[in-house]
Coordinates of N, CA, C and O in Angstrom, one line a residue:
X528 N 132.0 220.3 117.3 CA 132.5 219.3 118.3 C 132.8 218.0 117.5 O 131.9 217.5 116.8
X529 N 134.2 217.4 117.6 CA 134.4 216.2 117.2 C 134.3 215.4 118.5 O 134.5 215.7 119.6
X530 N 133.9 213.9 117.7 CA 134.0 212.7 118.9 C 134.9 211.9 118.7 O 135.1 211.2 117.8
X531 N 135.6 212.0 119.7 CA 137.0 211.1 119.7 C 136.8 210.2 120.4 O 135.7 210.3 121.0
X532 N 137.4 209.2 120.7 CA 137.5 207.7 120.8 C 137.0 208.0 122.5 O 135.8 207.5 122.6
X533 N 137.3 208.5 123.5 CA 137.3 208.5 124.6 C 135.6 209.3 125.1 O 135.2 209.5 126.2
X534 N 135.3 209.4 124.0 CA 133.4 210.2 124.0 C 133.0 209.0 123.8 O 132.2 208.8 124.6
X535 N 133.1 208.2 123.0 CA 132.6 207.0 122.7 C 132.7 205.8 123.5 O 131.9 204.9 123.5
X536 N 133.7 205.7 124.2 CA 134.0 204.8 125.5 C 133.3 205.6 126.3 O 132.3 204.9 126.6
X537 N 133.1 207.1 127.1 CA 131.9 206.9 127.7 C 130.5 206.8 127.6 O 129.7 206.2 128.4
X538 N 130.3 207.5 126.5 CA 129.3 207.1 125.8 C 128.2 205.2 126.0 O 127.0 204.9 126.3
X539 N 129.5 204.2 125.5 CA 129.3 202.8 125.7 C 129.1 202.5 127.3 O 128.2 201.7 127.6
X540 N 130.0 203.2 128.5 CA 130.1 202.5 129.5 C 128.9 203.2 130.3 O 128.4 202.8 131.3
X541 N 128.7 204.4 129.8 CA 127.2 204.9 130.2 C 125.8 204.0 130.2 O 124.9 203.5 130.9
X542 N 126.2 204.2 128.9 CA 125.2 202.5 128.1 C 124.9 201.3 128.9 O 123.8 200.7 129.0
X543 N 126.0 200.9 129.6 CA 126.4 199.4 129.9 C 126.0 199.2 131.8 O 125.8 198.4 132.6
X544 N 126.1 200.5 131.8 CA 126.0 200.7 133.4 C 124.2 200.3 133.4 O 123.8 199.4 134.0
X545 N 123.3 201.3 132.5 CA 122.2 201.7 132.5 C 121.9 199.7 132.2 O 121.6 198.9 133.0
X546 N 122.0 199.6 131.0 CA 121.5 197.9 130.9 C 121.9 196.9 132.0 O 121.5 195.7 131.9
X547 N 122.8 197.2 133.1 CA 122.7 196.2 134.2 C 122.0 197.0 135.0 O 121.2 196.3 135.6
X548 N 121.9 198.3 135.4 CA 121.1 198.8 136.3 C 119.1 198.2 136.2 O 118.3 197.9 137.1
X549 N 119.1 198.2 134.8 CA 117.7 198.5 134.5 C 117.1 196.7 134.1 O 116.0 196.4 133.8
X550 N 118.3 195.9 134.2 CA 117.9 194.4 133.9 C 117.1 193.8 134.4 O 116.3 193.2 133.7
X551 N 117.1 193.7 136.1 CA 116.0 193.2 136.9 C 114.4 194.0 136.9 O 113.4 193.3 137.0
X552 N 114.5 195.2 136.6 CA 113.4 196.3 136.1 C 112.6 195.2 134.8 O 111.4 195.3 134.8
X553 N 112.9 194.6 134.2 CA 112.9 194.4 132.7 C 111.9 192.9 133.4 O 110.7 192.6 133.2
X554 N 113.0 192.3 134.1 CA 111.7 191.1 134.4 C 111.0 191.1 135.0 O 110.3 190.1 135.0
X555 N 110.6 192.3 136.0 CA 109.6 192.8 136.6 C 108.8 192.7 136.1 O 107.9 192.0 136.2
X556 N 109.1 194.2 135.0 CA 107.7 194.2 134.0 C 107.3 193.3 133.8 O 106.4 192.9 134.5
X557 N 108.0 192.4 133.0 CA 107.5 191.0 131.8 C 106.4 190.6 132.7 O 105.2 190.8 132.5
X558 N 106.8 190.1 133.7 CA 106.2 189.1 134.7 C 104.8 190.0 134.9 O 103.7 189.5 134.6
X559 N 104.9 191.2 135.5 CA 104.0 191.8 135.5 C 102.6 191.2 134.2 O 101.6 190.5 134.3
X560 N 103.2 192.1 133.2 CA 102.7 191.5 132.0 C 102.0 190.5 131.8 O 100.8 190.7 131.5
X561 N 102.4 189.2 132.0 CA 102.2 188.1 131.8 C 101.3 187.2 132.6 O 100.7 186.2 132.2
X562 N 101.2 187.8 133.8 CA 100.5 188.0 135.4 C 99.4 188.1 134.5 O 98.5 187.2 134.3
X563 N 99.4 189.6 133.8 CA 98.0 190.1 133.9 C 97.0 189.1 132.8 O 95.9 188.6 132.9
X564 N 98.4 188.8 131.2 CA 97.8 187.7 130.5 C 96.8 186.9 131.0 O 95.6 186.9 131.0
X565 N 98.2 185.6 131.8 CA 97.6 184.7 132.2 C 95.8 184.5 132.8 O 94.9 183.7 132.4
X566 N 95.8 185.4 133.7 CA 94.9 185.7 134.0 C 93.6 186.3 133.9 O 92.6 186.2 134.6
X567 N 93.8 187.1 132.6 CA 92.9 187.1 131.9 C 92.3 185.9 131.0 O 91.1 185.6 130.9
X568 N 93.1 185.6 130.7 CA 92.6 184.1 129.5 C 91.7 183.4 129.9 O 90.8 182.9 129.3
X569 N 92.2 183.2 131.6 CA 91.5 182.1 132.7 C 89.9 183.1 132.2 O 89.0 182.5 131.6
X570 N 89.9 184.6 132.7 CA 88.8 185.0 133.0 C 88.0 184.6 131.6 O 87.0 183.9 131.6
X571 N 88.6 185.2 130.6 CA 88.0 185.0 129.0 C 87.3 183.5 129.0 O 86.1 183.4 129.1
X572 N 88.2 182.3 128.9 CA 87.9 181.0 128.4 C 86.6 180.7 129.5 O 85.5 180.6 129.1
X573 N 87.2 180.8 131.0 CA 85.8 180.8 131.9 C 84.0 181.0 131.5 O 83.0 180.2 131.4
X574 N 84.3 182.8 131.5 CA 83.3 183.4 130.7 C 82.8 182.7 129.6 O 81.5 182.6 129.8
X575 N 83.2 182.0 128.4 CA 82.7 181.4 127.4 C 82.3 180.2 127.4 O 81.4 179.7 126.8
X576 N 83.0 179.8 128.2 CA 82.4 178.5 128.8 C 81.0 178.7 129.4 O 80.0 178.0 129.2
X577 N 81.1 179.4 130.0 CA 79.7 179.5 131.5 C 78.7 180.2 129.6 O 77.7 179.5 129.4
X578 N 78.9 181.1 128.7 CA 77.9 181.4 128.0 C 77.6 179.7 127.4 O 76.5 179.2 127.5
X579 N 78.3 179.3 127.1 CA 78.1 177.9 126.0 C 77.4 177.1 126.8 O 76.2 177.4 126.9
X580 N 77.9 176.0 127.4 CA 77.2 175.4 128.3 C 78.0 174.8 129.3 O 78.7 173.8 129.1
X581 N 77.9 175.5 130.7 CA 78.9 175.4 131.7 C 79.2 174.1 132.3 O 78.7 174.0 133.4
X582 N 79.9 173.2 131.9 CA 80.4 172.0 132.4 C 81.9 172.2 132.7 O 82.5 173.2 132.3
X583 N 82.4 171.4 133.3 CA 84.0 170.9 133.5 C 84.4 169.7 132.6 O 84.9 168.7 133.2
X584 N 84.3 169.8 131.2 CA 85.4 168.7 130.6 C 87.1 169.0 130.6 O 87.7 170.1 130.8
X585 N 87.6 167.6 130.3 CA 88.8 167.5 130.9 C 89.5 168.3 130.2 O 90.5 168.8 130.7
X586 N 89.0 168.7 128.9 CA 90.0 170.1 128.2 C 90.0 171.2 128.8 O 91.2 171.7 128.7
X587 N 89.2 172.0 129.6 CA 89.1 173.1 130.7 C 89.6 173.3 131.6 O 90.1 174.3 132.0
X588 N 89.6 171.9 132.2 CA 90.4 171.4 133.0 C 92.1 171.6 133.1 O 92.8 172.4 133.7
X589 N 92.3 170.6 132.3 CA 94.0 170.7 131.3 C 94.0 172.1 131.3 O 94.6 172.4 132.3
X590 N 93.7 173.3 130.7 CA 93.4 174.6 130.0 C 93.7 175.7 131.3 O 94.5 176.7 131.2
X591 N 92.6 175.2 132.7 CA 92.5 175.6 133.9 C 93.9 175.8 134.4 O 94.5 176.9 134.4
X592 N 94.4 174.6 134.8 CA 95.9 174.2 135.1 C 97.1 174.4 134.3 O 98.3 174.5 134.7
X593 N 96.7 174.4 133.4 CA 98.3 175.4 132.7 C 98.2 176.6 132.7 O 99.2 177.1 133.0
X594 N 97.2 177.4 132.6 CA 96.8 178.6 132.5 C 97.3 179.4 134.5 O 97.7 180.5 134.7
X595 N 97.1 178.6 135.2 CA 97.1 178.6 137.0 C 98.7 178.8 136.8 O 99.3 179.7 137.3
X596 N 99.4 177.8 135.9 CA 101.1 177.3 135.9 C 101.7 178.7 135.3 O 102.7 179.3 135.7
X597 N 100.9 179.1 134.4 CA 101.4 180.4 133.8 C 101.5 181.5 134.5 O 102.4 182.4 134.3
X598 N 100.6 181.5 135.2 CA 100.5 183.0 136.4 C 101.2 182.5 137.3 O 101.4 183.6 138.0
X599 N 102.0 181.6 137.9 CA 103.0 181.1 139.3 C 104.4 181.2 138.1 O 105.5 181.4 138.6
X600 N 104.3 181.1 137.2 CA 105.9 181.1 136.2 C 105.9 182.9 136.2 O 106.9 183.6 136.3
X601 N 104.6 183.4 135.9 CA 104.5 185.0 135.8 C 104.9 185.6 137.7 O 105.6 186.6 138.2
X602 N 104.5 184.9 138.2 CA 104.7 185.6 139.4 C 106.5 185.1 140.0 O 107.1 186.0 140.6
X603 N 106.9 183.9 139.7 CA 107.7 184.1 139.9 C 109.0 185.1 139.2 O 110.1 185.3 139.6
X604 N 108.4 185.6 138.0 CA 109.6 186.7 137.4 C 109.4 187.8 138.4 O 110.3 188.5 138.7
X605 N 108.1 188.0 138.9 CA 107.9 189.2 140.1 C 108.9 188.9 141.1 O 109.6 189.9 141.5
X606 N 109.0 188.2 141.3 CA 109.8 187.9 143.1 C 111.2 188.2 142.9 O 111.9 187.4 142.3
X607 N 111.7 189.5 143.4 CA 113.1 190.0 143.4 C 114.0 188.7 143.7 O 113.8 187.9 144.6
X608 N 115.0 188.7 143.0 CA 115.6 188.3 142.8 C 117.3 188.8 143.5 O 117.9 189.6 142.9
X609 N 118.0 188.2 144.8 CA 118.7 189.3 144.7 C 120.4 188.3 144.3 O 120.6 187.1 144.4
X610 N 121.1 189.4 144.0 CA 122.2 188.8 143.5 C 123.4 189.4 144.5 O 123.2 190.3 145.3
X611 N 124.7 188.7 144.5 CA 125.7 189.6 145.1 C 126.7 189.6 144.0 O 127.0 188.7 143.2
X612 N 127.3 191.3 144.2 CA 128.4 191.6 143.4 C 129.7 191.8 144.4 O 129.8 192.7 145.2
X613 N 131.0 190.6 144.1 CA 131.9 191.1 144.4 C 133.1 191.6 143.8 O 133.0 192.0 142.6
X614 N 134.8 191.6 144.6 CA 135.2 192.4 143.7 C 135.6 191.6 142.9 O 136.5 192.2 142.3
X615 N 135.4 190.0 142.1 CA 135.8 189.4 141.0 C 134.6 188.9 140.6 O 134.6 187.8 140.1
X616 N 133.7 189.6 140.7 CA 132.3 189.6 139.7 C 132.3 190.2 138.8 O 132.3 191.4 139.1
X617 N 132.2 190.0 137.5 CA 132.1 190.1 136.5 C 130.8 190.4 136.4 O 130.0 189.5 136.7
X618 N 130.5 191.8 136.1 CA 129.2 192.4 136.0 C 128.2 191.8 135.0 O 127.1 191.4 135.3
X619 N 129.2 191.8 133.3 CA 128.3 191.6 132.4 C 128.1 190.3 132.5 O 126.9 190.1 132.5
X620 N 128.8 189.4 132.7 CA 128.0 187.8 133.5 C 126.8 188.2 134.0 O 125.7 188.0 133.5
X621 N 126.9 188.7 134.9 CA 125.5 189.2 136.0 C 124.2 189.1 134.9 O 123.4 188.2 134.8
X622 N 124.3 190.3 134.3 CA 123.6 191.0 133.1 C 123.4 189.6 132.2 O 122.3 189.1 132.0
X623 N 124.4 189.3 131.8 CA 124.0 188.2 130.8 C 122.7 186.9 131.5 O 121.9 186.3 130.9
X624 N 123.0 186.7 132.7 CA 122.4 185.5 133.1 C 121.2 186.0 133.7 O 120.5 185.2 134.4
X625 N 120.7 187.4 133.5 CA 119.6 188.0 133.8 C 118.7 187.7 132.7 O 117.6 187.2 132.6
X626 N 119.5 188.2 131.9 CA 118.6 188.3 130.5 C 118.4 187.0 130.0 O 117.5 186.9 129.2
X627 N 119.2 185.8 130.3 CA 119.1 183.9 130.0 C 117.9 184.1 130.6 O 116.9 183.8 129.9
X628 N 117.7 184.5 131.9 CA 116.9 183.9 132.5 C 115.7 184.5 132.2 O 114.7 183.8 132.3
X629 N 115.5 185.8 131.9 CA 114.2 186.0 131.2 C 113.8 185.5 130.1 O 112.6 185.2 129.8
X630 N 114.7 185.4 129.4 CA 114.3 184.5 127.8 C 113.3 183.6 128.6 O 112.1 183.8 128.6
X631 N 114.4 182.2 129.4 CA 114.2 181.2 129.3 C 112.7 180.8 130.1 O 112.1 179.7 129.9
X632 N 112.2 181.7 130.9 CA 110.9 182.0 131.6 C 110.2 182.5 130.7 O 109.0 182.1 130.9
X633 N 110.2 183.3 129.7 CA 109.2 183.8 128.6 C 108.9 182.5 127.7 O 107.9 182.3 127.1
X634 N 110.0 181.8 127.6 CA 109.6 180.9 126.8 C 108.7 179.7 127.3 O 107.7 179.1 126.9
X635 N 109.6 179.7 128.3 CA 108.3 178.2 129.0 C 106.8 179.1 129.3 O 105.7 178.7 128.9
X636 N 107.0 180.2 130.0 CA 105.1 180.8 130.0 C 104.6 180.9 128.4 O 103.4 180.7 128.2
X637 N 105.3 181.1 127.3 CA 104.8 181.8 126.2 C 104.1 180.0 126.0 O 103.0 179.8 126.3
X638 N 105.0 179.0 125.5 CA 105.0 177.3 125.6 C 103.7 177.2 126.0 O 102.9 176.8 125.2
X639 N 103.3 177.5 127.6 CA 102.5 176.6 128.8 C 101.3 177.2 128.5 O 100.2 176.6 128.8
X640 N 101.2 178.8 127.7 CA 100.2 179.3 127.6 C 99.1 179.0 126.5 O 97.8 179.0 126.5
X641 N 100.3 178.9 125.2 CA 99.7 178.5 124.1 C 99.1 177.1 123.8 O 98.4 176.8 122.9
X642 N 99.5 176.3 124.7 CA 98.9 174.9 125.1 C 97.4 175.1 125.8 O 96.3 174.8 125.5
X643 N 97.9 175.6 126.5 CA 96.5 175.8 127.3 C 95.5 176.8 126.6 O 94.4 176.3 126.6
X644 N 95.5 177.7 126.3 CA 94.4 178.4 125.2 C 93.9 177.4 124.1 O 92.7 177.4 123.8
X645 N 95.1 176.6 123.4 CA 94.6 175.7 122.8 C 93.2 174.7 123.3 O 92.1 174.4 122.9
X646 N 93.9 174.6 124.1 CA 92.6 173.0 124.9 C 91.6 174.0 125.7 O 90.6 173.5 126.1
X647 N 91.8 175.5 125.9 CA 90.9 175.8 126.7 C 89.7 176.7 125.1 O 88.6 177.2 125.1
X648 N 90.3 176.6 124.4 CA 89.4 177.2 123.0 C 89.2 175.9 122.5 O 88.9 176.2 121.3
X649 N 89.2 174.4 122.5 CA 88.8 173.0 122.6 C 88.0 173.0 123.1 O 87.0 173.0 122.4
X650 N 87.7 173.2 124.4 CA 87.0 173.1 125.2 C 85.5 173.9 125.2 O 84.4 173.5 125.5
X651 N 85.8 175.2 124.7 CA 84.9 176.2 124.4 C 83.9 175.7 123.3 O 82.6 175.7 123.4
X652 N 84.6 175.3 122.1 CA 84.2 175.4 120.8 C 83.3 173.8 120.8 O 82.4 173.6 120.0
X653 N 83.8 172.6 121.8 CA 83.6 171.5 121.6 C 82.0 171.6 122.5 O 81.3 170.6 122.6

């Protein structure tokens, strides 16, 4: 069997169909993910705290609350999202501004998290 040019165009638009079908799937997960992060850390840093010696300084605090921000930025990647396609929608637009917008949400939770582990392992260690 040879592949000729016209195997390879469906080949790609098979492709192209599957990565807009499966884009909102993709931030599901993450969020998912990120849900469970978040909220672990809270449980972790908590836990170590309460072994050390359980007070509320304002680093736990700070640590507390970004850590809370992280799981509402994670939950909001859960919350379907819905879009309309019409007939002068440009699909891969669609697709592209799906995937901006996951970047741009992984980045501020990844940001909001590592701040707050910081001050909440401050907090621990101090």
């Amino acid at each position: 069997m040879q592949i000729e040019g016209k195997d390879i165009e469906e080949g790609v638009r098979g492709w192209a169909k599957e990565e807009i079908k499966l884009g909102p799937f993709r931030e599901y997960d993450l969020g998912k993910f990120f849900f469970g992060v978040s909220t672990g850390t809270i449980g972790v840093i908590l836990v170590a705290e309460k072994m050390q010696n359980p007070c509320w300084s304002w680093q736990l605090i700070i640590s507390f609350i970004g850590l809370l921000t992280c799981a509402a930025v994670s939950l909001f990647m859960v919350i379907p999202k819905g879009w309309k396609v019409g007939g002068a929608t440009d699909i891969q637009d669609k697709r592209n501004g799906i995937i901006q917008r996951i970047v741009y949400s992984s980045y501020i939770w990844f940001s909001i998290w590592t701040v707050s582990l910081i001050f909440g392992a401050w907090a621990v260690l101090h």
